[in-house]
Short mmCIF file of C-alpha atoms and ligand atoms in Angstrom, two decimals:
data_model
loop_
_atom_site.label_atom_id
_atom_site.label_comp_id
_atom_site.label_asym_id
_atom_site.label_seq_id
_atom_site.Cartn_x
_atom_site.Cartn_y
_atom_site.Cartn_z
CA MET A 1 97.78 100.73 93.20
CA GLU A 2 98.53 103.15 90.02
CA THR A 3 101.69 104.54 89.86
CA ILE A 4 101.62 108.86 89.83
CA HIS A 5 104.20 110.12 87.51
CA ILE A 6 105.41 113.83 88.63
CA ILE A 7 106.90 115.58 86.07
CA GLY A 8 109.25 118.70 88.09
CA GLY A 9 110.78 118.33 91.24
CA GLY A 10 110.46 121.90 92.45
CA LEU A 11 108.42 123.31 95.37
CA ALA A 12 105.13 121.91 93.83
CA GLY A 13 106.44 118.63 92.67
CA SER A 14 108.25 117.75 95.65
CA GLU A 15 104.98 118.52 97.55
CA ALA A 16 102.90 116.13 95.65
CA ALA A 17 105.54 113.66 95.59
CA TRP A 18 105.36 113.41 98.96
CA THR A 19 101.55 113.82 99.60
CA SER A 20 100.80 110.87 97.01
CA ALA A 21 103.49 108.84 98.45
CA GLN A 22 102.26 109.31 102.04
CA ALA A 23 99.01 108.43 101.14
CA GLY A 24 100.19 105.01 100.11
CA HIS A 25 100.81 105.37 96.17
CA ALA A 26 104.19 104.60 94.24
CA VAL A 27 105.52 107.71 92.83
CA VAL A 28 108.15 108.43 90.11
CA LEU A 29 109.58 111.83 90.14
CA HIS A 30 111.15 113.05 86.94
CA GLU A 31 113.40 116.14 87.29
CA MET A 32 115.52 117.07 84.58
CA ARG A 33 118.17 118.91 86.47
CA PRO A 34 121.10 118.58 86.29
CA VAL A 35 120.52 116.59 82.64
CA ALA A 36 118.95 120.04 81.68
CA LYS A 37 118.99 123.26 83.16
CA THR A 38 116.79 126.32 83.42
CA ASP A 39 118.00 129.88 83.22
CA ALA A 40 117.34 130.45 86.93
CA HIS A 41 117.92 127.12 89.06
CA GLN A 42 121.66 127.01 90.36
CA THR A 43 121.88 123.32 91.71
CA ASP A 44 120.45 120.15 91.30
CA GLY A 45 118.46 120.16 94.71
CA LEU A 46 114.82 119.86 94.56
CA ALA A 47 112.58 122.48 95.64
CA GLU A 48 115.17 124.93 95.12
CA LEU A 49 114.37 128.70 95.87
CA VAL A 50 115.43 130.47 92.69
CA CYS A 51 115.48 133.98 94.10
CA SER A 52 114.29 135.22 97.58
CA ASN A 53 114.94 133.01 100.50
CA SER A 54 111.58 134.01 102.28
CA PHE A 55 108.03 132.32 102.48
CA ARG A 56 106.42 135.88 103.23
CA SER A 57 104.52 136.38 106.43
CA ASP A 58 104.33 133.56 109.04
CA ASP A 59 101.31 135.33 110.85
CA ALA A 60 98.42 132.92 110.39
CA GLU A 61 95.90 135.15 112.39
CA ASN A 62 96.35 138.28 110.20
CA ASN A 63 98.13 137.32 106.81
CA ALA A 64 96.43 135.12 104.39
CA VAL A 65 99.89 133.55 103.18
CA GLY A 66 100.58 133.02 106.89
CA LEU A 67 97.57 131.14 107.18
CA LEU A 68 98.37 129.19 104.12
CA HIS A 69 101.28 128.12 105.86
CA GLU A 70 99.44 126.71 108.94
CA GLU A 71 97.11 124.75 106.88
CA MET A 72 100.03 123.21 105.13
CA ARG A 73 101.64 122.48 108.41
CA ARG A 74 98.30 120.81 109.61
CA ALA A 75 97.97 118.87 106.18
CA GLY A 76 101.42 117.37 106.58
CA SER A 77 103.57 119.38 104.29
CA LEU A 78 106.91 118.53 103.45
CA ILE A 79 107.54 122.12 102.56
CA LEU A 80 106.67 123.49 105.54
CA ARG A 81 108.40 120.94 107.73
CA ALA A 82 111.53 121.53 106.11
CA ALA A 83 110.89 125.20 105.96
CA ASP A 84 110.34 125.28 109.73
CA ALA A 85 113.38 123.05 110.52
CA HIS A 86 115.94 125.35 108.43
CA LYS A 87 114.18 128.86 109.40
CA LEU A 88 116.32 131.95 109.83
CA PRO A 89 115.66 135.01 112.03
CA ALA A 90 113.40 137.23 109.83
CA GLY A 91 110.73 139.14 112.08
CA GLY A 92 107.57 138.07 111.49
CA ALA A 93 108.44 136.21 107.87
CA LEU A 94 109.17 132.54 107.48
CA ALA A 95 112.78 132.91 105.95
CA VAL A 96 115.14 129.90 105.41
CA ASP A 97 118.42 128.56 104.70
CA ARG A 98 118.02 127.87 101.13
CA HIS A 99 120.75 125.17 100.95
CA GLY A 100 119.64 123.39 104.16
CA PHE A 101 115.83 123.63 103.06
CA SER A 102 116.70 122.13 99.40
CA THR A 103 118.71 119.63 101.08
CA GLU A 104 116.36 118.35 103.42
CA VAL A 105 113.25 118.01 100.73
CA THR A 106 115.70 115.92 98.61
CA LYS A 107 116.75 113.81 101.21
CA ALA A 108 113.31 113.16 102.42
CA LEU A 109 112.12 112.13 98.87
CA GLU A 110 115.04 110.20 98.18
CA ALA A 111 114.67 108.09 101.34
CA HIS A 112 110.91 107.76 100.72
CA PRO A 113 110.28 103.79 100.09
CA ARG A 114 107.56 104.55 97.64
CA ILE A 115 109.41 107.44 95.63
CA GLU A 116 111.62 106.86 92.86
CA ILE A 117 113.48 109.98 91.33
CA ARG A 118 114.65 109.89 87.63
CA ARG A 119 116.58 112.64 86.50
CA GLU A 120 115.49 113.03 82.87
CA GLU A 121 113.65 115.89 80.86
CA ILE A 122 110.11 114.95 79.80
CA ASP A 123 110.46 116.46 76.48
CA GLY A 124 106.51 116.29 75.22
CA LEU A 125 103.37 114.91 76.50
CA PRO A 126 103.85 111.66 78.56
CA PRO A 127 102.85 108.59 77.17
CA GLU A 128 99.29 107.45 77.23
CA ASP A 129 99.88 104.62 79.66
CA TRP A 130 100.87 106.98 82.49
CA THR A 131 97.27 107.51 83.35
CA ASN A 132 97.86 109.45 86.46
CA VAL A 133 100.19 112.34 85.79
CA ILE A 134 100.86 115.80 87.79
CA VAL A 135 102.52 118.24 85.78
CA ALA A 136 104.74 120.68 87.97
CA THR A 137 107.43 121.91 85.95
CA GLY A 138 107.10 125.80 86.94
CA PRO A 139 107.40 128.90 85.49
CA LEU A 140 110.64 128.18 83.24
CA THR A 141 109.10 124.84 81.91
CA SER A 142 111.49 123.27 79.19
CA ALA A 143 110.58 124.70 75.81
CA SER A 144 109.33 121.35 73.96
CA LEU A 145 107.13 120.41 77.12
CA ALA A 146 105.78 124.00 76.95
CA GLN A 147 105.32 123.91 73.14
CA SER A 148 103.47 120.24 73.53
CA ILE A 149 101.19 121.54 76.37
CA ARG A 150 100.60 124.82 74.03
CA THR A 151 99.28 122.45 71.33
CA LEU A 152 97.14 120.39 73.12
CA THR A 153 95.57 123.25 74.64
CA ASN A 154 94.56 124.82 71.39
CA ASP A 155 97.64 127.34 71.16
CA ASP A 156 96.19 130.31 73.14
CA GLY A 157 95.94 128.21 76.49
CA LEU A 158 99.65 128.73 77.64
CA ALA A 159 101.42 131.90 78.17
CA PHE A 160 105.03 132.64 78.35
CA PHE A 161 105.13 135.94 80.14
CA ASP A 162 102.48 137.14 82.53
CA ALA A 163 101.42 140.72 82.37
CA ILE A 164 99.85 141.68 85.75
CA ALA A 165 97.86 144.80 86.17
CA PRO A 166 97.40 145.64 89.94
CA VAL A 167 94.64 144.27 91.84
CA VAL A 168 92.48 146.25 94.32
CA HIS A 169 90.41 145.49 97.11
CA ARG A 170 87.15 146.85 96.14
CA GLU A 171 86.03 148.27 99.95
CA SER A 172 89.10 150.26 99.73
CA ILE A 173 87.95 152.10 96.75
CA ASP A 174 86.38 155.56 97.23
CA PHE A 175 82.91 155.82 95.75
CA ASP A 176 82.55 159.28 96.29
CA VAL A 177 84.80 160.02 93.71
CA CYS A 178 84.43 156.82 91.23
CA TRP A 179 81.18 155.53 89.65
CA MET A 180 80.25 152.38 87.88
CA GLN A 181 79.77 152.50 84.26
CA SER A 182 80.72 150.55 81.05
CA ARG A 183 82.35 152.46 78.04
CA TYR A 184 78.95 153.73 76.04
CA ASP A 185 76.87 151.79 78.68
CA LYS A 186 77.84 148.53 76.92
CA GLY A 187 77.28 144.98 78.25
CA GLU A 188 75.27 145.15 81.59
CA GLY A 189 76.10 149.33 81.49
CA ALA A 190 77.97 149.50 84.35
CA ASP A 191 80.50 146.67 84.58
CA TYR A 192 83.60 149.13 85.44
CA ILE A 193 84.44 151.30 88.11
CA ASN A 194 85.85 154.58 86.81
CA CYS A 195 88.36 156.81 88.43
CA PRO A 196 88.16 160.46 86.69
CA MET A 197 91.31 162.62 86.30
CA ASP A 198 91.42 166.33 85.42
CA GLN A 199 94.15 167.72 83.09
CA GLU A 200 96.46 168.98 85.87
CA GLN A 201 96.05 165.33 87.62
CA TYR A 202 96.73 163.47 84.29
CA ALA A 203 99.80 165.55 83.69
CA ALA A 204 101.22 165.04 87.32
CA PHE A 205 100.33 161.17 87.12
CA ILE A 206 102.23 160.84 83.75
CA ALA A 207 105.13 162.59 85.09
CA ALA A 208 105.28 160.38 87.94
CA LEU A 209 105.09 157.16 85.80
CA ILE A 210 107.95 158.37 83.91
CA ASP A 211 110.03 159.33 86.76
CA GLY A 212 109.23 155.98 89.19
CA GLU A 213 111.80 153.86 89.59
CA LYS A 214 111.48 150.62 87.59
CA THR A 215 112.90 147.12 87.96
CA ASP A 216 114.93 145.28 84.77
CA PHE A 217 114.29 142.55 82.79
CA LYS A 218 116.66 139.69 83.58
CA GLU A 219 119.07 138.96 80.33
CA TRP A 220 117.58 135.49 79.48
CA GLU A 221 113.83 137.36 79.86
CA LYS A 222 114.65 139.94 77.18
CA THR A 223 114.92 137.08 74.12
CA THR A 224 111.27 135.43 75.35
CA PRO A 225 108.83 136.11 72.54
CA TYR A 226 105.37 138.00 73.27
CA PHE A 227 106.54 140.68 74.98
CA GLU A 228 106.02 143.46 72.55
CA GLY A 229 101.98 142.56 72.92
CA CYS A 230 101.61 143.99 76.46
CA LEU A 231 103.71 147.22 77.01
CA PRO A 232 104.24 148.36 80.16
CA ILE A 233 101.92 151.43 81.08
CA GLU A 234 105.20 153.49 82.00
CA VAL A 235 106.61 152.72 78.68
CA MET A 236 103.42 153.77 77.16
CA ALA A 237 103.67 157.13 79.25
CA SER A 238 107.31 157.64 77.89
CA ARG A 239 106.06 157.47 74.35
CA GLY A 240 103.81 160.92 74.65
CA VAL A 241 101.78 162.73 77.07
CA GLU A 242 98.75 161.73 75.11
CA THR A 243 99.63 158.24 74.54
CA LEU A 244 97.65 156.98 77.62
CA ARG A 245 94.94 159.18 77.08
CA PHE A 246 94.40 157.16 73.48
CA GLY A 247 95.13 153.82 75.22
CA PRO A 248 93.85 152.23 78.56
CA MET A 249 93.06 155.76 80.06
CA LYS A 250 90.87 157.03 77.26
CA PRO A 251 87.80 158.82 78.63
CA VAL A 252 85.31 158.34 75.49
CA GLY A 253 82.11 156.91 76.07
CA LEU A 254 82.10 157.95 79.92
CA CYS A 255 80.25 160.65 81.92
CA ASP A 256 81.56 161.53 85.47
CA THR A 257 78.10 161.15 87.59
CA ARG A 258 79.29 164.01 89.81
CA THR A 259 80.02 166.44 87.18
CA GLY A 260 77.96 165.29 84.20
CA ARG A 261 80.95 165.87 81.92
CA ARG A 262 83.45 163.50 80.27
CA PRO A 263 86.69 163.57 82.36
CA HIS A 264 89.82 164.45 80.86
CA ALA A 265 91.09 160.60 81.41
CA VAL A 266 89.81 157.68 83.03
CA VAL A 267 91.39 154.97 84.89
CA GLN A 268 89.02 151.82 84.81
CA LEU A 269 88.85 148.76 87.02
CA ARG A 270 87.55 145.55 85.79
CA GLN A 271 85.77 142.63 88.05
CA ASP A 272 88.59 140.27 88.61
CA ASN A 273 86.64 137.59 90.57
CA ALA A 274 83.39 135.92 90.99
CA LEU A 275 83.00 136.97 94.30
CA GLY A 276 83.35 140.72 93.49
CA THR A 277 85.64 141.24 96.00
CA LEU A 278 88.80 142.28 93.76
CA TRP A 279 89.11 144.50 90.86
CA ASN A 280 91.89 144.83 88.19
CA MET A 281 93.22 148.32 86.94
CA VAL A 282 92.64 147.61 83.08
CA GLY A 283 96.04 147.75 81.11
CA PHE A 284 98.03 148.84 83.87
CA GLN A 285 100.88 146.17 83.53
CA THR A 286 103.97 147.45 85.21
CA LYS A 287 107.81 147.07 85.77
CA LEU A 288 107.56 150.02 88.44
CA LYS A 289 108.74 148.77 91.77
CA HIS A 290 106.35 148.06 93.95
CA GLY A 291 106.76 150.84 96.64
CA GLU A 292 106.69 153.34 93.70
CA GLN A 293 103.34 151.33 92.47
CA THR A 294 101.58 152.00 95.78
CA ARG A 295 102.84 155.63 95.89
CA ILE A 296 101.83 156.45 92.30
CA PHE A 297 98.76 154.61 91.90
CA ARG A 298 97.27 156.14 95.00
CA MET A 299 97.59 159.55 92.95
CA ILE A 300 94.48 158.32 91.20
CA PRO A 301 91.49 160.04 92.72
CA GLY A 302 89.13 157.37 94.18
CA LEU A 303 92.20 155.17 94.99
CA GLN A 304 93.97 157.79 97.50
CA ASN A 305 93.35 154.60 100.08
CA ALA A 306 93.55 151.60 97.82
CA GLN A 307 94.67 148.41 99.13
CA PHE A 308 96.31 146.11 96.81
CA ALA A 309 95.63 142.46 96.78
CA ARG A 310 98.16 142.13 94.20
CA LEU A 311 100.74 144.72 92.67
CA GLY A 312 101.95 144.79 88.84
CA GLY A 313 104.68 142.92 86.82
CA LEU A 314 105.91 141.61 84.02
CA HIS A 315 107.96 138.33 84.00
CA ARG A 316 109.04 135.30 82.10
CA ASN A 317 106.31 132.75 83.33
CA THR A 318 104.87 129.68 81.68
CA PHE A 319 101.33 129.24 83.08
CA ILE A 320 98.28 128.09 81.67
CA ASN A 321 94.55 129.24 81.45
CA SER A 322 93.54 127.29 84.42
CA PRO A 323 89.93 128.74 84.74
CA SER A 324 89.02 127.43 81.38
CA LEU A 325 91.13 124.44 81.02
CA LEU A 326 91.25 122.76 84.37
CA ASP A 327 88.50 120.91 86.60
CA ALA A 328 87.95 121.55 90.22
CA GLN A 329 90.34 118.71 90.93
CA LEU A 330 93.23 120.24 88.64
CA ARG A 331 92.58 117.75 85.85
CA LEU A 332 93.17 118.82 81.89
CA LYS A 333 89.59 118.60 80.93
CA VAL A 334 90.51 117.51 77.19
CA ARG A 335 93.05 114.90 78.71
CA PRO A 336 91.85 114.04 82.54
CA GLY A 337 95.02 111.77 82.96
CA LEU A 338 97.20 115.08 83.26
CA ARG A 339 96.75 117.17 86.39
CA PHE A 340 98.58 120.44 86.69
CA ALA A 341 100.05 122.06 89.99
CA GLY A 342 102.43 124.64 91.02
CA GLN A 343 103.24 127.99 89.72
CA ILE A 344 102.09 126.65 86.02
CA THR A 345 98.70 126.67 87.18
CA GLY A 346 98.74 130.51 87.78
CA VAL A 347 99.55 130.72 91.27
CA GLU A 348 102.27 132.89 92.31
CA GLY A 349 104.65 132.35 94.75
CA TYR A 350 106.82 129.64 96.36
CA VAL A 351 103.97 128.77 99.14
CA GLU A 352 101.16 129.12 96.71
CA SER A 353 102.88 126.61 94.35
CA ALA A 354 103.62 124.04 97.08
CA ALA A 355 99.97 124.29 98.29
CA ILE A 356 98.64 123.42 94.97
CA GLY A 357 101.17 120.64 94.71
CA LEU A 358 99.90 119.31 98.15
CA LEU A 359 96.27 119.25 96.72
CA ALA A 360 97.33 117.46 93.79
CA GLY A 361 98.90 115.06 95.34
CA ARG A 362 95.75 114.44 97.45
CA PHE A 363 93.75 114.30 94.33
CA ALA A 364 95.83 112.26 92.32
CA SER A 365 95.59 109.77 95.51
CA GLY A 366 91.96 109.64 95.50
CA LEU A 367 91.27 111.83 98.16
CA GLY A 368 88.77 113.73 96.10
CA THR A 369 86.89 116.23 98.57
CA LEU A 370 87.70 119.54 97.70
CA PRO A 371 88.84 121.99 100.52
CA PRO A 372 86.31 124.33 101.67
CA PRO A 373 86.16 127.87 99.77
CA THR A 374 86.73 129.49 103.33
CA THR A 375 89.95 127.86 103.74
CA ALA A 376 93.22 129.39 102.26
CA PHE A 377 93.72 126.37 100.36
CA GLY A 378 89.88 126.18 99.13
CA ALA A 379 90.03 129.92 98.35
CA LEU A 380 92.93 129.88 95.87
CA LEU A 381 91.89 126.42 94.21
CA ALA A 382 88.54 127.86 93.77
CA HIS A 383 90.16 131.22 92.18
CA ILE A 384 92.14 129.32 89.74
CA THR A 385 89.63 126.64 88.68
CA GLY A 386 86.90 128.81 88.00
CA GLY A 387 86.45 131.82 90.21
CA ALA A 388 89.12 133.91 88.15
CA ASP A 389 87.94 135.16 84.80
CA SER A 390 89.52 133.17 82.13
CA LYS A 391 89.76 136.24 79.63
CA THR A 392 91.85 138.35 82.06
CA PHE A 393 93.56 135.46 83.85
CA GLN A 394 96.90 136.40 85.35
CA PRO A 395 98.86 134.70 88.10
CA MET A 396 97.52 135.38 91.73
CA ASN A 397 98.93 135.42 95.27
CA VAL A 398 96.76 133.93 98.05
CA ASN A 399 94.87 136.92 99.65
CA PHE A 400 91.58 137.66 101.80
CA GLY A 401 89.81 138.79 98.59
CA LEU A 402 89.93 135.69 97.48
CA PHE A 403 87.68 134.10 100.46
CA PRO A 404 83.90 134.28 100.93
CA GLU A 405 82.95 137.26 102.54
CA LEU A 406 82.34 137.31 106.24
CA LYS A 407 79.87 139.56 107.34
CA GLY A 408 79.91 141.97 110.12
CA ALA A 409 83.68 142.05 110.77
CA ARG A 410 85.74 144.95 109.64
CA GLY A 411 89.48 145.80 109.01
CA ARG A 412 92.11 143.68 111.31
CA ASP A 413 89.02 142.01 112.96
CA ARG A 414 87.75 140.70 109.86
CA LYS A 415 91.20 139.29 108.91
CA LYS A 416 91.16 137.39 112.19
CA ALA A 417 87.75 135.96 111.97
CA MET A 418 88.39 134.83 108.45
CA SER A 419 91.21 133.04 109.73
CA GLN A 420 89.66 131.41 112.63
CA ARG A 421 86.75 130.33 110.24
CA ALA A 422 89.16 128.72 107.97
CA LEU A 423 91.22 126.82 110.32
CA ALA A 424 87.99 125.43 111.85
CA ASP A 425 86.82 124.37 108.59
CA LEU A 426 90.10 123.02 107.75
CA ASP A 427 90.14 120.66 110.44
CA VAL A 428 86.84 119.46 109.73
CA TRP A 429 87.95 118.78 106.26
CA LEU A 430 91.14 117.04 107.51
CA ASP A 431 89.36 114.85 109.97
CA GLU A 432 86.67 113.74 107.26
CA LYS A 433 89.88 112.76 105.05
CA ARG A 434 91.57 110.80 108.02
CA GLU A 435 88.22 108.99 108.34
CA ALA A 436 87.74 108.42 104.73
CA ALA A 437 91.42 106.88 104.67
CA GLU A 438 90.82 104.66 107.67
C1 FAD B 501 113.28 134.10 88.27
C2 FAD B 501 112.05 133.87 89.18
C3 FAD B 501 112.34 134.34 90.37
C4 FAD B 501 111.23 133.92 91.47
N1 FAD B 501 111.14 134.28 92.59
C5 FAD B 501 110.52 134.10 93.54
C6 FAD B 501 110.43 134.64 95.11
O1 FAD B 501 111.48 135.21 95.36
N2 FAD B 501 109.70 134.22 95.73
C7 FAD B 501 108.31 133.59 95.40
O2 FAD B 501 107.61 133.22 96.35
N3 FAD B 501 108.22 133.27 94.23
C8 FAD B 501 109.23 133.51 93.31
N4 FAD B 501 109.08 132.85 91.77
C9 FAD B 501 107.95 132.39 91.33
C10 FAD B 501 107.56 131.02 91.75
O3 FAD B 501 107.02 131.05 93.51
C11 FAD B 501 108.63 129.86 91.80
O4 FAD B 501 109.26 129.90 90.49
C12 FAD B 501 108.32 128.55 92.38
O5 FAD B 501 109.87 127.83 92.37
C13 FAD B 501 107.51 127.77 91.56
O6 FAD B 501 107.34 126.32 92.08
P1 FAD B 501 106.88 125.17 90.99
O7 FAD B 501 107.29 124.09 91.56
O8 FAD B 501 105.87 125.37 90.46
O9 FAD B 501 108.28 125.46 90.10
P2 FAD B 501 109.75 125.20 90.24
O10 FAD B 501 109.95 125.28 91.53
O11 FAD B 501 110.56 126.16 89.34
O12 FAD B 501 109.98 123.73 89.82
C14 FAD B 501 109.96 123.17 88.62
C15 FAD B 501 110.76 122.04 88.20
O13 FAD B 501 110.59 121.36 87.09
C16 FAD B 501 111.76 121.17 86.36
N5 FAD B 501 111.21 120.92 84.92
C17 FAD B 501 110.77 121.87 83.93
N6 FAD B 501 110.77 121.46 82.88
C18 FAD B 501 111.04 119.89 83.01
C19 FAD B 501 110.69 118.82 82.27
N7 FAD B 501 110.56 119.03 80.76
N8 FAD B 501 111.04 117.51 82.42
C20 FAD B 501 111.45 117.61 83.70
N9 FAD B 501 111.82 118.67 84.43
C21 FAD B 501 111.40 119.93 84.34
C22 FAD B 501 112.68 122.27 86.66
O14 FAD B 501 113.91 122.01 86.48
C23 FAD B 501 112.05 122.67 88.21
O15 FAD B 501 113.10 122.06 89.08
C24 FAD B 501 110.04 133.23 90.95
C25 FAD B 501 109.86 132.81 89.59
C26 FAD B 501 111.22 133.07 88.69
C27 FAD B 501 110.90 132.42 87.53
#
């Protein structure tokens, strides 16, 4: 059987190594620590948690990340097994003892008879005779490998910073206030959702942006290139009251259907996924704290009850433009022997990174059937490999907005019904796989 080479022993690489080895493949896991370091990792342990010790909500009935936990458990995840074994009291969240967790993952991989761990940096594209490779080098991929990937993907396929604008669930937007229209009726004529502001609302909004509490850049993030190109909204606001009205909030070419007039300022939302359930706030990348974003962005007329699928951010983050570069099984279209997994594919978070690692491990092992799009695995995978718009692609957490609609159910019942559908479909998918493997 072909050896699978996995580059990076973080959340995704560890999960991919375990999954591939359990499926019967020989695996070589290449991890650069401690030979070379990243700016965030502190240890030489595999699957080190670089910041929080939480895997977020463990509620598989009502929360999409809790559902993903449960799906991973059922699919034999090493990361979830180690997390459950080192769980700490944290209400409804799955928080772990980070040292115990990482040690358990490291020991399990070291002890596996089909896994070899090499402590070395892969500083360029892997040799051509490695025909089955998973790149799982994460948001802090070493510079020389990142540059090689960037060259292979035509220079603009890999970003060094994310610049995330908040993403809103469409069903929470008030269409008694907002209307659909493209600027100057271009394109299809009604591609954007528009939220109008009068002069007073605009002035209050600018003041709130300037006063809002912000998060700081980490020392090592300040030196990363490509930051000036995507200024946070509050920085633009602080450059002058009118700056945003001549930038992302400009009202020209738009007419409020209720008043028949051009509003003083406009916030526009653009469709963010093929399903049309998620809409992103155009140009609203921000370093405001999450609580502040919710408070301030709900001041926008029409968004007073907004539910956010994702809040904004701006971080050092290496990720590729997966919707345009990868096929459905996470292979690079221009070089199918290279598969990607983890945060570098444009998912966001420990759990999502590990989940994509698990799927990459399955695909690399020849278990090729895709997870149903109604499952959390499938919804996340479908989003990054095609559902998301490649022109505006930014990292994404798992959330129910990525799942196909379920007619009839609303609110909490809807989430419950979606979770039940997901787990039922997952079990069928896993059974099919088991049968195929036997
Ligand atoms: C500073 C920071 C804080 C974060 N905080 C959180 C948080 O609190 N909660 C959350 O859910 N997510 C957080 N994330 C996002 C993300 O979930 C984590 O980064 C997560 O670890 C990603 O998993 P991964 O497997 O893709 O990458 P990683 O876990 O980073 O694993 C990548 C591995 O590849 C290795 N590597 C890199 N380049 C090479 C190379 N050329 N050769 C060999 N090995 C290489 C690295 O040493 C590392 O071990 C954070 C990200 C950053 C950067």
